[in-house]
Coordinates of N, CA and C in Angstrom, one line a residue:
M418 N 16.5 8.1 13.9 CA 16.8 6.9 14.7 C 17.9 6.2 14.0
T419 N 18.9 5.8 14.7 CA 20.0 5.0 14.2 C 20.2 3.8 15.1
N420 N 20.5 2.6 14.5 CA 20.7 1.4 15.3 C 21.4 0.4 14.4
H421 N 22.5 -0.2 14.9 CA 23.2 -1.1 14.1 C 22.4 -2.3 13.7
H422 N 21.3 -2.6 14.5 CA 20.4 -3.7 14.2 C 19.8 -3.5 12.9
Y423 N 19.7 -2.3 12.4 CA 19.0 -2.0 11.1 C 20.0 -1.7 10.0
S424 N 21.2 -2.0 10.2 CA 22.2 -1.6 9.2 C 22.2 -2.4 7.9
D425 N 21.6 -3.6 7.9 CA 21.4 -4.4 6.7 C 20.7 -3.6 5.7
P426 N 21.2 -3.4 4.5 CA 20.6 -2.5 3.5 C 19.4 -3.1 2.8
H427 N 19.2 -4.4 2.9 CA 18.3 -5.1 2.1 C 16.9 -5.2 2.6
W428 N 16.4 -4.1 3.1 CA 15.0 -4.1 3.5 C 14.5 -2.6 3.5
L429 N 13.1 -2.5 3.3 CA 12.5 -1.2 3.4 C 11.7 -1.0 4.6
L430 N 11.0 -2.0 5.1 CA 10.1 -2.0 6.2 C 10.3 -3.2 7.1
R431 N 10.4 -3.0 8.4 CA 10.6 -4.1 9.3 C 9.7 -4.0 10.5
A432 N 8.8 -5.0 10.7 CA 8.0 -5.0 11.9 C 8.5 -6.1 12.8
E433 N 8.6 -5.8 14.1 CA 9.1 -6.8 15.1 C 8.2 -6.8 16.3
H434 N 7.7 -8.0 16.5 CA 6.9 -8.4 17.7 C 5.7 -7.4 17.9
V435 N 4.9 -7.2 16.8 CA 3.8 -6.3 16.8 C 2.5 -7.0 17.3
S436 N 1.9 -6.4 18.3 CA 0.6 -6.9 18.8 C -0.4 -5.8 18.8
K437 N -1.7 -6.3 18.6 CA -2.8 -5.3 18.6 C -4.1 -6.0 19.1
T438 N -4.7 -5.3 20.0 CA -5.9 -5.8 20.7 C -7.1 -4.8 20.5
F439 N -8.2 -5.4 20.1 CA -9.5 -4.6 20.0 C -10.4 -5.2 21.1
G440 N -10.6 -4.4 22.2 CA -11.5 -5.0 23.2 C -10.9 -6.2 23.8
Q441 N -11.6 -7.3 23.7 CA -11.1 -8.6 24.2 C -10.5 -9.5 23.1
T442 N -10.4 -8.9 21.8 CA -9.9 -9.7 20.7 C -8.5 -9.3 20.4
R443 N -7.7 -10.4 20.4 CA -6.3 -10.2 20.1 C -6.1 -10.3 18.5
A444 N -6.1 -9.2 17.9 CA -6.1 -9.2 16.4 C -4.7 -9.5 15.8
L445 N -3.7 -9.1 16.5 CA -2.3 -9.5 16.1 C -1.5 -9.9 17.3
V446 N -0.7 -11.0 17.2 CA 0.0 -11.5 18.4 C 1.5 -11.7 17.9
D447 N 2.4 -10.8 18.4 CA 3.8 -11.0 18.3 C 4.2 -11.2 16.8
A448 N 3.7 -10.4 15.9 CA 3.9 -10.5 14.5 C 5.2 -9.8 14.1
S449 N 6.0 -10.5 13.3 CA 7.3 -9.9 12.8 C 7.3 -10.2 11.3
V450 N 7.7 -9.2 10.5 CA 7.8 -9.4 9.1 C 8.8 -8.3 8.5
T451 N 9.5 -8.7 7.5 CA 10.4 -7.8 6.8 C 10.0 -7.7 5.4
V452 N 10.0 -6.5 4.8 CA 9.7 -6.2 3.4 C 10.9 -5.6 2.7
R453 N 11.3 -6.2 1.6 CA 12.5 -5.9 0.9 C 12.2 -5.1 -0.4
P454 N 13.2 -4.3 -0.8 CA 13.0 -3.6 -2.1 C 12.7 -4.5 -3.3
G455 N 11.8 -4.1 -4.1 CA 11.5 -4.9 -5.3 C 10.6 -6.1 -5.2
E456 N 10.1 -6.4 -4.0 CA 9.3 -7.6 -3.9 C 7.8 -7.2 -3.7
A457 N 7.0 -8.2 -4.1 CA 5.6 -8.1 -3.8 C 5.2 -9.2 -2.7
V458 N 4.6 -8.8 -1.6 CA 4.3 -9.7 -0.5 C 2.8 -9.8 -0.4
A459 N 2.3 -11.0 -0.4 CA 0.9 -11.2 -0.2 C 0.7 -11.6 1.3
I460 N -0.4 -11.1 1.8 CA -0.8 -11.4 3.2 C -2.1 -12.2 3.1
M461 N -2.1 -13.4 3.6 CA -3.3 -14.3 3.5 C -3.7 -14.9 4.8
G462 N -4.9 -15.3 4.9 CA -5.4 -16.0 6.1 C -6.9 -16.0 6.0
P463 N -7.5 -16.8 6.9 CA -9.0 -16.8 7.0 C -9.6 -15.5 7.4
S464 N -10.9 -15.3 7.2 CA -11.5 -14.1 7.7 C -11.3 -14.0 9.2
G465 N -10.9 -12.7 9.6 CA -10.7 -12.5 11.0 C -9.3 -12.9 11.5
S466 N -8.4 -13.3 10.6 CA -7.1 -13.8 11.0 C -6.1 -12.7 11.3
G467 N -6.5 -11.4 11.0 CA -5.6 -10.3 11.2 C -4.9 -9.7 10.0
K468 N -5.4 -10.1 8.8 CA -4.7 -9.6 7.6 C -4.8 -8.1 7.5
S469 N -6.0 -7.5 7.6 CA -6.1 -6.1 7.4 C -5.5 -5.3 8.6
T470 N -5.5 -5.9 9.8 CA -4.9 -5.3 11.0 C -3.4 -5.2 10.8
L471 N -2.8 -6.3 10.2 CA -1.4 -6.3 10.0 C -1.0 -5.2 8.9
L472 N -1.8 -5.1 7.9 CA -1.5 -4.1 6.8 C -1.7 -2.7 7.5
H473 N -2.7 -2.5 8.3 CA -2.9 -1.2 8.9 C -1.8 -0.8 9.8
A474 N -1.2 -1.8 10.5 CA -0.1 -1.6 11.4 C 1.1 -1.2 10.7
L475 N 1.4 -2.0 9.6 CA 2.6 -1.7 8.8 C 2.5 -0.3 8.1
A476 N 1.3 0.1 7.8 CA 1.1 1.4 7.1 C 1.0 2.6 8.1
G477 N 0.9 2.3 9.4 CA 0.8 3.3 10.4 C -0.6 3.9 10.5
I478 N -1.6 3.2 9.9 CA -3.0 3.6 10.0 C -3.6 3.3 11.3
E479 N -3.2 2.1 11.9 CA -3.7 1.7 13.2 C -2.5 1.3 14.0
P480 N -1.8 2.2 14.7 CA -0.6 1.9 15.4 C -0.7 0.7 16.3
A481 N 0.3 -0.1 16.4 CA 0.3 -1.3 17.2 C 0.3 -0.9 18.7
D482 N -0.2 -1.8 19.5 CA -0.2 -1.6 21.0 C 1.2 -1.9 21.5
S483 N 2.0 -2.8 20.9 CA 3.3 -3.0 21.3 C 4.1 -3.5 20.1
G484 N 5.4 -3.5 20.2 CA 6.3 -3.9 19.1 C 6.7 -2.6 18.3
T485 N 7.5 -2.8 17.2 CA 8.0 -1.7 16.5 C 7.7 -2.0 15.0
V486 N 7.5 -0.9 14.3 CA 7.4 -0.9 12.8 C 8.4 0.2 12.3
I487 N 9.5 -0.2 11.6 CA 10.6 0.7 11.2 C 10.6 0.8 9.7
L488 N 10.6 2.1 9.3 CA 10.7 2.4 7.8 C 12.0 3.0 7.5
R489 N 12.7 2.5 6.5 CA 14.0 3.1 6.1 C 13.7 4.3 5.3
R490 N 14.5 5.4 5.7 CA 14.4 6.6 4.9 C 15.1 6.5 3.6
P491 N 14.8 7.4 2.6 CA 15.5 7.4 1.3 C 17.0 7.6 1.5
N492 N 17.8 7.1 0.6 CA 19.2 7.4 0.5 C 20.0 7.1 1.7
E493 N 19.5 6.0 2.4 CA 20.3 5.6 3.6 C 20.4 6.6 4.7
S494 N 19.4 7.5 4.8 CA 19.5 8.6 5.7 C 19.0 8.4 7.1
G495 N 18.7 7.1 7.4 CA 18.2 6.8 8.7 C 16.9 6.0 8.7
F496 N 16.2 6.0 9.8 CA 15.0 5.2 9.9 C 13.9 6.0 10.7
D497 N 12.7 5.6 10.4 CA 11.5 6.2 11.2 C 10.8 5.0 11.9
D498 N 10.7 5.2 13.2 CA 9.9 4.3 14.1 C 8.5 4.8 14.1
L499 N 7.5 4.1 13.4 CA 6.2 4.6 13.3 C 5.5 4.9 14.7
A500 N 5.9 4.1 15.6 CA 5.2 4.2 17.0 C 5.7 5.5 17.7
A501 N 6.9 6.0 17.3 CA 7.5 7.2 17.9 C 7.0 8.5 17.3
L502 N 6.2 8.4 16.2 CA 5.8 9.6 15.5 C 4.4 10.0 16.1
T503 N 4.1 11.3 16.0 CA 2.8 11.8 16.3 C 1.8 11.4 15.2
D504 N 0.5 11.5 15.5 CA -0.5 11.2 14.5 C -0.3 12.1 13.3
S505 N 0.1 13.3 13.5 CA 0.3 14.2 12.3 C 1.5 13.8 11.5
E506 N 2.6 13.4 12.2 CA 3.8 12.9 11.5 C 3.5 11.7 10.8
R507 N 2.8 10.7 11.3 CA 2.4 9.5 10.6 C 1.6 9.8 9.4
S508 N 0.6 10.8 9.5 CA -0.2 11.1 8.4 C 0.7 11.7 7.3
G509 N 1.6 12.6 7.6 CA 2.5 13.2 6.6 C 3.4 12.1 6.0
L510 N 3.9 11.2 6.7 CA 4.7 10.1 6.2 C 3.9 9.3 5.2
R511 N 2.7 8.9 5.6 CA 1.8 8.1 4.6 C 1.6 8.9 3.3
L512 N 1.4 10.2 3.4 CA 1.1 11.0 2.2 C 2.3 11.0 1.3
R513 N 3.5 11.1 1.9 CA 4.7 11.3 1.1 C 5.3 9.9 0.6
R514 N 5.2 8.9 1.4 CA 5.9 7.7 1.2 C 5.1 6.4 0.9
F515 N 3.8 6.5 1.1 CA 3.0 5.3 0.9 C 1.9 5.6 -0.1
G516 N 1.5 4.5 -0.8 CA 0.4 4.6 -1.7 C -0.6 3.5 -1.3
F517 N -1.9 3.7 -1.5 CA -2.9 2.8 -1.1 C -3.9 2.5 -2.2
V518 N -4.2 1.2 -2.3 CA -5.3 0.7 -3.3 C -6.2 -0.2 -2.5
F519 N -7.5 0.2 -2.6 CA -8.6 -0.6 -1.8 C -9.5 -1.3 -2.8
Q520 N -10.2 -2.3 -2.2 CA -11.1 -3.1 -3.0 C -12.1 -2.3 -3.8
Q521 N -12.7 -1.3 -3.1 CA -13.8 -0.5 -3.8 C -13.2 0.8 -4.4
G522 N -11.9 0.9 -4.5 CA -11.2 2.1 -5.1 C -11.1 3.3 -4.2
M523 N -12.2 3.6 -3.5 CA -12.2 4.8 -2.6 C -12.0 6.1 -3.4
L524 N -12.5 6.1 -4.6 CA -12.3 7.3 -5.4 C -13.5 8.2 -5.1
L525 N -13.3 9.5 -5.4 CA -14.3 10.5 -5.1 C -15.1 10.8 -6.4
P526 N -16.4 10.5 -6.4 CA -17.1 10.6 -7.6 C -17.3 12.0 -8.1
E527 N -17.3 13.0 -7.2 CA -17.5 14.4 -7.6 C -16.2 15.0 -8.3
L528 N -15.1 14.3 -8.2 CA -13.9 14.8 -8.8 C -13.7 14.1 -10.2
L529 N -13.0 14.8 -11.1 CA -12.5 14.3 -12.3 C -11.5 13.2 -12.1
A530 N -11.2 12.4 -13.1 CA -10.2 11.3 -13.0 C -8.9 11.9 -12.6
W531 N -8.4 13.0 -13.3 CA -7.1 13.5 -13.0 C -7.1 14.1 -11.6
E532 N -8.2 14.7 -11.1 CA -8.2 15.2 -9.8 C -8.1 14.1 -8.7
N533 N -8.7 13.0 -8.9 CA -8.6 11.9 -8.0 C -7.1 11.4 -7.9
V534 N -6.5 11.3 -9.1 CA -5.1 10.9 -9.1 C -4.2 11.9 -8.4
A535 N -4.5 13.2 -8.7 CA -3.6 14.2 -8.2 C -3.8 14.5 -6.7
L536 N -4.9 14.0 -6.1 CA -5.3 14.4 -4.7 C -4.1 14.3 -3.7
P537 N -3.3 13.2 -3.7 CA -2.2 13.2 -2.7 C -1.2 14.3 -2.9
L538 N -1.0 14.6 -4.2 CA 0.0 15.7 -4.5 C -0.6 17.1 -4.0
L539 N -1.9 17.3 -4.3 CA -2.5 18.5 -3.9 C -2.5 18.7 -2.4
L540 N -2.8 17.6 -1.7 CA -2.8 17.6 -0.2 C -1.4 17.9 0.3
A541 N -0.4 17.5 -0.5 CA 1.0 17.7 0.0 C 1.6 19.1 -0.4
G542 N 0.7 19.9 -1.1 CA 1.1 21.2 -1.4 C 1.7 21.4 -2.8
V543 N 1.7 20.4 -3.6 CA 2.2 20.6 -5.0 C 1.3 21.5 -5.8
P544 N 1.8 22.5 -6.5 CA 0.9 23.4 -7.3 C 0.0 22.6 -8.2
R545 N -1.2 23.2 -8.4 CA -2.2 22.5 -9.2 C -1.8 22.1 -10.6
G546 N -1.1 23.0 -11.2 CA -0.6 22.7 -12.6 C 0.3 21.6 -12.7
A547 N 1.3 21.6 -11.8 CA 2.3 20.5 -11.7 C 1.6 19.2 -11.3
A548 N 0.7 19.2 -10.4 CA 0.0 18.0 -9.9 C -0.8 17.5 -11.1
R549 N -1.5 18.3 -11.8 CA -2.3 17.8 -13.0 C -1.4 17.1 -14.0
Q550 N -0.2 17.7 -14.3 CA 0.7 17.1 -15.3 C 1.1 15.7 -14.8
R551 N 1.5 15.6 -13.6 CA 1.9 14.3 -13.1 C 0.8 13.3 -13.1
A552 N -0.4 13.8 -12.7 CA -1.6 12.9 -12.7 C -1.9 12.4 -14.1
T553 N -1.8 13.3 -15.1 CA -2.1 13.0 -16.5 C -1.1 12.0 -17.0
D554 N 0.2 12.2 -16.6 CA 1.3 11.2 -17.0 C 1.0 9.8 -16.5
E555 N 0.5 9.8 -15.2 CA 0.2 8.5 -14.6 C -1.0 7.8 -15.3
L556 N -2.0 8.6 -15.7 CA -3.2 8.1 -16.4 C -2.7 7.5 -17.8
D557 N -1.9 8.2 -18.4 CA -1.3 7.8 -19.7 C -0.6 6.5 -19.5
R558 N 0.2 6.4 -18.5 CA 1.0 5.2 -18.2 C 0.2 3.9 -18.1
F559 N -1.1 4.1 -17.6 CA -2.0 3.0 -17.4 C -3.0 2.8 -18.5
G560 N -2.7 3.4 -19.6 CA -3.6 3.3 -20.8 C -4.9 4.0 -20.7
L561 N -4.9 5.1 -19.9 CA -6.1 5.9 -19.7 C -6.0 7.3 -20.3
A562 N -5.2 7.4 -21.3 CA -5.1 8.7 -22.0 C -6.5 9.1 -22.5
G563 N -6.9 10.4 -22.3 CA -8.1 10.9 -22.7 C -9.3 10.8 -21.7
T564 N -9.0 10.1 -20.5 CA -10.0 10.0 -19.5 C -9.9 11.0 -18.4
D565 N -8.9 11.9 -18.5 CA -8.6 12.8 -17.4 C -9.7 13.7 -17.0
E566 N -10.6 14.1 -18.0 CA -11.7 15.0 -17.7 C -13.0 14.2 -17.4
R567 N -13.0 12.9 -17.3 CA -14.2 12.2 -17.0 C -14.3 12.0 -15.5
R568 N -15.6 11.9 -15.1 CA -15.8 11.5 -13.7 C -15.8 10.0 -13.5
I569 N -15.7 9.6 -12.3 CA -15.5 8.1 -12.0 C -16.7 7.3 -12.5
G570 N -17.9 7.9 -12.4 CA -19.1 7.2 -12.9 C -19.1 7.0 -14.4
Q571 N -18.3 7.6 -15.1 CA -18.2 7.5 -16.6 C -17.2 6.5 -17.0
L572 N -16.5 5.9 -16.1 CA -15.5 4.9 -16.4 C -16.0 3.5 -16.1
S573 N -15.4 2.5 -16.8 CA -15.7 1.1 -16.5 C -15.0 0.7 -15.2
G574 N -15.4 -0.5 -14.7 CA -14.8 -0.9 -13.4 C -13.3 -1.1 -13.5
G575 N -12.8 -1.6 -14.6 CA -11.4 -1.8 -14.8 C -10.7 -0.4 -14.9
E576 N -11.3 0.5 -15.6 CA -10.7 1.8 -15.7 C -10.6 2.5 -14.4
A577 N -11.7 2.4 -13.6 CA -11.7 3.0 -12.3 C -10.6 2.5 -11.4
H578 N -10.4 1.2 -11.5 CA -9.3 0.6 -10.7 C -7.9 1.0 -11.1
R579 N -7.8 1.2 -12.4 CA -6.5 1.8 -12.9 C -6.3 3.2 -12.4
V580 N -7.4 4.0 -12.3 CA -7.3 5.3 -11.7 C -6.8 5.2 -10.3
A581 N -7.3 4.2 -9.6 CA -6.9 4.1 -8.2 C -5.5 3.7 -8.0
I582 N -5.0 2.8 -9.0 CA -3.6 2.5 -9.0 C -2.7 3.7 -9.3
A583 N -3.2 4.5 -10.3 CA -2.4 5.7 -10.7 C -2.3 6.6 -9.5
R584 N -3.4 6.8 -8.7 CA -3.4 7.6 -7.6 C -2.4 7.1 -6.5
A585 N -2.3 5.8 -6.3 CA -1.4 5.2 -5.3 C 0.0 5.4 -5.7
L586 N 0.3 5.6 -7.0 CA 1.7 5.6 -7.5 C 2.2 7.0 -7.8
V587 N 1.2 8.0 -7.8 CA 1.6 9.3 -8.3 C 2.6 10.0 -7.5
T588 N 2.7 9.7 -6.2 CA 3.7 10.3 -5.3 C 5.1 9.6 -5.4
R589 N 5.2 8.5 -6.2 CA 6.4 7.7 -6.3 C 6.7 7.1 -4.9
P590 N 5.8 6.4 -4.4 CA 5.9 5.9 -3.0 C 7.0 4.8 -2.8
T591 N 7.4 4.7 -1.5 CA 8.3 3.6 -1.1 C 7.6 2.3 -1.0
L592 N 6.4 2.4 -0.5 CA 5.6 1.2 -0.4 C 4.1 1.4 -0.9
V593 N 3.6 0.4 -1.5 CA 2.2 0.4 -1.9 C 1.4 -0.7 -1.2
F594 N 0.4 -0.3 -0.5 CA -0.4 -1.2 0.3 C -1.8 -1.4 -0.4
A595 N -2.1 -2.6 -0.7 CA -3.3 -2.9 -1.4 C -4.2 -3.9 -0.7
D596 N -5.4 -3.6 -0.3 CA -6.3 -4.4 0.4 C -7.4 -5.0 -0.5
E597 N -7.3 -6.3 -0.8 CA -8.2 -6.9 -1.8 C -8.4 -6.0 -3.0
P598 N -7.4 -5.6 -3.7 CA -7.5 -4.6 -4.8 C -8.3 -5.0 -6.0
T599 N -8.5 -6.3 -6.2 CA -9.2 -6.8 -7.4 C -10.5 -7.5 -7.0
G600 N -10.9 -7.5 -5.8 CA -12.0 -8.3 -5.3 C -13.3 -8.0 -6.0
A601 N -13.5 -6.7 -6.5 CA -14.8 -6.3 -7.1 C -14.8 -6.5 -8.6
L602 N -13.7 -7.1 -9.2 CA -13.6 -7.2 -10.6 C -13.8 -8.6 -11.1
D603 N -14.2 -8.8 -12.4 CA -14.3 -10.1 -13.0 C -12.9 -10.6 -13.2
S604 N -12.8 -11.9 -13.4 CA -11.5 -12.6 -13.3 C -10.5 -12.1 -14.4
A605 N -11.0 -11.8 -15.6 CA -10.1 -11.3 -16.7 C -9.6 -9.9 -16.4
T606 N -10.5 -9.0 -16.0 CA -10.0 -7.7 -15.6 C -9.1 -7.7 -14.4
A607 N -9.5 -8.5 -13.4 CA -8.7 -8.6 -12.2 C -7.3 -9.0 -12.5
S608 N -7.1 -10.0 -13.4 CA -5.8 -10.5 -13.8 C -5.0 -9.3 -14.5
D609 N -5.6 -8.6 -15.3 CA -4.9 -7.5 -16.0 C -4.5 -6.4 -15.0
V610 N -5.4 -6.0 -14.1 CA -5.2 -5.0 -13.2 C -4.1 -5.4 -12.2
L611 N -4.1 -6.7 -11.8 CA -3.1 -7.2 -10.9 C -1.7 -7.1 -11.5
G612 N -1.7 -7.5 -12.8 CA -0.4 -7.4 -13.5 C 0.2 -6.0 -13.6
E613 N -0.7 -5.1 -13.8 CA -0.3 -3.7 -13.8 C 0.2 -3.2 -12.5
L614 N -0.5 -3.6 -11.4 CA -0.1 -3.2 -10.1 C 1.2 -3.9 -9.7
L615 N 1.4 -5.1 -10.0 CA 2.7 -5.8 -9.7 C 3.8 -5.2 -10.4
S616 N 3.6 -4.8 -11.7 CA 4.7 -4.2 -12.5 C 5.0 -2.9 -12.0
A617 N 4.0 -2.1 -11.7 CA 4.3 -0.7 -11.3 C 4.6 -0.5 -9.8
G618 N 4.2 -1.4 -9.0 CA 4.4 -1.2 -7.5 C 5.6 -1.9 -7.0
T619 N 6.4 -2.5 -7.8 CA 7.7 -3.0 -7.4 C 8.8 -2.4 -8.2
G620 N 10.0 -2.3 -7.6 CA 11.1 -1.7 -8.2 C 12.3 -1.7 -7.3
S621 N 13.4 -1.1 -7.7 CA 14.6 -1.2 -6.9 C 14.5 -0.5 -5.6
D622 N 13.6 0.5 -5.5 CA 13.5 1.3 -4.3 C 12.0 1.3 -3.8
C623 N 11.2 0.3 -4.2 CA 9.8 0.3 -3.6 C 9.4 -1.2 -3.6
A624 N 8.2 -1.4 -2.9 CA 7.7 -2.7 -2.7 C 6.2 -2.6 -2.6
L625 N 5.5 -3.8 -2.7 CA 4.1 -3.9 -2.8 C 3.7 -4.9 -1.7
I626 N 2.6 -4.6 -0.9 CA 2.1 -5.5 0.1 C 0.6 -5.6 -0.2
I627 N 0.1 -6.8 -0.5 CA -1.2 -7.1 -0.9 C -1.9 -8.0 0.1
V628 N -3.1 -7.6 0.7 CA -3.9 -8.4 1.4 C -4.9 -9.1 0.4
T629 N -5.0 -10.4 0.5 CA -5.8 -11.1 -0.5 C -6.3 -12.5 0.1
H630 N -7.4 -13.0 -0.4 CA -7.9 -14.3 0.0 C -7.7 -15.3 -1.2
D631 N -7.1 -14.7 -2.3 CA -7.1 -15.5 -3.6 C -5.7 -16.1 -3.7
E632 N -5.6 -17.4 -3.8 CA -4.3 -18.1 -3.9 C -3.7 -17.7 -5.3
R633 N -4.5 -17.4 -6.3 CA -3.9 -17.1 -7.6 C -3.2 -15.8 -7.5
I634 N -3.7 -14.8 -6.8 CA -3.0 -13.5 -6.6 C -1.7 -13.8 -5.8
A635 N -1.8 -14.5 -4.7 CA -0.6 -14.8 -3.9 C 0.5 -15.5 -4.7
G636 N 0.0 -16.4 -5.6 CA 1.0 -17.1 -6.5 C 1.8 -16.2 -7.4
R637 N 1.3 -15.0 -7.7 CA 2.0 -14.1 -8.6 C 2.9 -13.2 -7.8
C638 N 2.8 -13.3 -6.4 CA 3.7 -12.4 -5.6 C 5.0 -13.2 -5.3
D639 N 6.0 -12.5 -4.8 CA 7.2 -13.1 -4.5 C 7.2 -14.0 -3.2
R640 N 6.3 -13.6 -2.3 CA 6.3 -14.3 -1.0 C 4.9 -14.1 -0.4
T641 N 4.5 -15.1 0.4 CA 3.2 -15.0 1.1 C 3.4 -15.2 2.6
V642 N 2.8 -14.2 3.3 CA 2.8 -14.2 4.7 C 1.4 -14.7 5.1
R643 N 1.4 -15.8 5.9 CA 0.1 -16.5 6.2 C -0.2 -16.3 7.7
L644 N -1.4 -15.8 8.0 CA -1.8 -15.6 9.4 C -2.9 -16.5 9.8
S645 N -3.0 -16.8 11.1 CA -4.1 -17.6 11.7 C -4.3 -17.1 13.1
D646 N -5.4 -16.6 13.4 CA -5.7 -16.1 14.8 C -4.7 -15.1 15.2
G647 N -4.4 -14.2 14.3 CA -3.5 -13.1 14.6 C -2.0 -13.4 14.7
R648 N -1.7 -14.6 14.4 CA -0.3 -15.0 14.5 C 0.2 -15.4 13.1
I649 N 1.5 -14.9 12.8 CA 2.1 -15.3 11.5 C 2.6 -16.7 11.6
E650 N 2.1 -17.5 10.6 CA 2.5 -19.0 10.6 C 3.6 -19.2 9.6
A651 N 3.7 -18.4 8.5 CA 4.7 -18.7 7.5 C 4.9 -17.4 6.7
G652 N 6.1 -17.3 6.1 CA 6.4 -16.3 5.1 C 7.0 -15.0 5.5
A653 N 7.2 -14.8 6.8 CA 7.7 -13.5 7.3 C 9.2 -13.3 6.9

């Protein structure tokens, strides 16, 4: 996809006039937002305001009913319109270019720590040995050296969340999506984990999008998008 409208180089993801309805509920109404390289964007709003729906639309998990979500390809090589992709193509794009961190971690307890981290690589066809090395490197990066052979139940809450962050970043994604990533942690651990996520999830060629209800988390982001009744009120 090529379009002069998207020639401005200072963005990674752009959503325009996105709407989503579930039954009779208008979860998103004409939402537009731009995400730029190197920034952390918080999405805030009351319960039921459309925060998670917006995140899922931006990530191609729940495609919008109308509007566009455009992702810039690496090295200025064009753009992908998420709505124009098949389910399989969107799945492959998420695997290659997006990382995800969820409130409960969504780690697999039957797998070792390194296997959890390596899972996106293994699903993408990376050889097991190479995937393990990259997973171990990510664990080391987050202060988890020596935990690679442990199962998730043998880790503390903070350690498990760091494993989840390592998994989100192991593919070197363009965008990291985090949905209440520290909601299950005590305040001290949450602050540490958030700092690590903010540091690792932003850079010259990547960005971080966080759904949160916590003003303290939003205050550590570069920008806050605020929703009410499915509409963006500020921060887009």
